[in-house]
């Protein structure tokens, strides 16, 4: 699976696994074990589910310019979240959106 990266000054590098096919978008993080320095970039995507997940996640919604339009923190298993303004999104372990200093209105630079 292809990865892309976000570098955040003072924090390090966040590796994002790319989910850009129908199956990878549907599956997301389901059945995956990731570290706090990893997440998943799902593109294109405006909504997520946490059906069958065993842990909570943070969801960072991005527009086409990679500006953060919304953040859903601590989305528990068996829930659903959507953002009509989003073009793609990032799934992270719960609590990591705050650790990586993601805030609505900020634009992130994705490389790789």
GROMACS .gro file of C-alpha atoms in nm:
model
  112
    1UNK     CA    1   0.000   0.000   0.000
    2UNK     CA    2   0.133   0.341  -0.097
    3UNK     CA    3   0.212   0.595   0.177
    4UNK     CA    4   0.231   0.973   0.183
    5UNK     CA    5   0.367   1.193   0.461
    6UNK     CA    6   0.296   1.507   0.660
    7UNK     CA    7   0.588   1.673   0.842
    8UNK     CA    8   0.494   1.879   1.145
    9UNK     CA    9   0.756   2.101   1.304
   10UNK     CA   10   0.836   1.992   1.656
   11UNK     CA   11   0.633   1.672   1.623
   12UNK     CA   12   0.794   1.467   1.347
   13UNK     CA   13   0.653   1.290   1.046
   14UNK     CA   14   0.307   1.137   1.015
   15UNK     CA   15   0.284   0.848   0.767
   16UNK     CA   16  -0.051   0.819   0.592
   17UNK     CA   17  -0.145   0.494   0.420
   18UNK     CA   18  -0.332   0.573   0.096
   19UNK     CA   19  -0.683   0.437   0.050
   20UNK     CA   20  -0.778   0.539  -0.302
   21UNK     CA   21  -0.971   0.241  -0.437
   22UNK     CA   22  -1.328   0.142  -0.357
   23UNK     CA   23  -1.221  -0.153  -0.139
   24UNK     CA   24  -0.949   0.034   0.050
   25UNK     CA   25  -1.185   0.328   0.115
   26UNK     CA   26  -1.457   0.095   0.243
   27UNK     CA   27  -1.218  -0.098   0.467
   28UNK     CA   28  -1.028   0.203   0.605
   29UNK     CA   29  -0.851   0.107   0.927
   30UNK     CA   30  -1.073  -0.197   0.988
   31UNK     CA   31  -0.850  -0.487   1.093
   32UNK     CA   32  -0.534  -0.277   1.082
   33UNK     CA   33  -0.297  -0.204   1.365
   34UNK     CA   34  -0.131   0.136   1.331
   35UNK     CA   35   0.110   0.332   1.546
   36UNK     CA   36   0.049   0.687   1.674
   37UNK     CA   37   0.275   0.812   1.391
   38UNK     CA   38   0.051   0.654   1.126
   39UNK     CA   39  -0.292   0.720   0.985
   40UNK     CA   40  -0.488   0.668   0.666
   41UNK     CA   41  -0.567   0.919   0.391
   42UNK     CA   42  -0.897   0.819   0.229
   43UNK     CA   43  -0.963   0.989  -0.103
   44UNK     CA   44  -1.213   1.083  -0.226
   45UNK     CA   45  -1.429   1.045   0.085
   46UNK     CA   46  -1.683   1.251   0.283
   47UNK     CA   47  -1.794   0.998   0.544
   48UNK     CA   48  -1.668   0.713   0.759
   49UNK     CA   49  -1.810   0.429   0.963
   50UNK     CA   50  -1.650   0.245   1.250
   51UNK     CA   51  -1.849  -0.077   1.214
   52UNK     CA   52  -1.654  -0.377   1.344
   53UNK     CA   53  -1.373  -0.150   1.470
   54UNK     CA   54  -1.218  -0.237   1.805
   55UNK     CA   55  -1.090   0.113   1.884
   56UNK     CA   56  -1.193   0.479   1.856
   57UNK     CA   57  -1.052   0.711   1.589
   58UNK     CA   58  -1.014   1.080   1.510
   59UNK     CA   59  -1.132   1.190   1.166
   60UNK     CA   60  -0.980   1.499   1.001
   61UNK     CA   61  -1.192   1.619   0.706
   62UNK     CA   62  -1.010   1.803   0.425
   63UNK     CA   63  -1.133   2.000   0.124
   64UNK     CA   64  -0.972   1.979  -0.222
   65UNK     CA   65  -0.696   2.223  -0.115
   66UNK     CA   66  -0.619   2.012   0.197
   67UNK     CA   67  -0.763   2.272   0.432
   68UNK     CA   68  -0.914   2.120   0.744
   69UNK     CA   69  -1.289   2.179   0.730
   70UNK     CA   70  -1.391   1.965   1.032
   71UNK     CA   71  -1.250   1.729   1.292
   72UNK     CA   72  -1.446   1.450   1.460
   73UNK     CA   73  -1.261   1.345   1.772
   74UNK     CA   74  -1.289   1.009   1.948
   75UNK     CA   75  -1.536   0.845   1.709
   76UNK     CA   76  -1.633   0.527   1.892
   77UNK     CA   77  -1.682   0.184   1.730
   78UNK     CA   78  -2.017   0.126   1.555
   79UNK     CA   79  -2.069   0.497   1.471
   80UNK     CA   80  -2.091   0.706   1.154
   81UNK     CA   81  -1.959   1.054   1.073
   82UNK     CA   82  -1.987   1.272   0.760
   83UNK     CA   83  -1.891   1.618   0.638
   84UNK     CA   84  -2.052   1.755   0.321
   85UNK     CA   85  -1.767   2.005   0.263
   86UNK     CA   86  -1.498   1.736   0.265
   87UNK     CA   87  -1.323   1.595  -0.039
   88UNK     CA   88  -1.100   1.351   0.149
   89UNK     CA   89  -1.017   1.266   0.508
   90UNK     CA   90  -0.756   1.133   0.745
   91UNK     CA   91  -0.824   0.859   1.000
   92UNK     CA   92  -0.600   0.857   1.308
   93UNK     CA   93  -0.594   0.683   1.644
   94UNK     CA   94  -0.816   0.867   1.893
   95UNK     CA   95  -0.629   1.161   2.047
   96UNK     CA   96  -0.382   1.198   1.762
   97UNK     CA   97  -0.558   1.493   1.591
   98UNK     CA   98  -0.476   1.697   1.902
   99UNK     CA   99  -0.121   1.558   1.929
  100UNK     CA  100  -0.046   1.653   1.567
  101UNK     CA  101  -0.198   2.001   1.628
  102UNK     CA  102  -0.464   1.970   1.358
  103UNK     CA  103  -0.709   2.261   1.376
  104UNK     CA  104  -1.002   2.363   1.158
  105UNK     CA  105  -0.894   2.623   0.903
  106UNK     CA  106  -0.534   2.503   0.884
  107UNK     CA  107  -0.399   2.376   0.551
  108UNK     CA  108  -0.173   2.073   0.556
  109UNK     CA  109   0.097   1.984   0.305
  110UNK     CA  110   0.104   1.620   0.202
  111UNK     CA  111   0.417   1.490   0.029
  112UNK     CA  112   0.522   1.166  -0.126
   0.00000   0.00000   0.00000
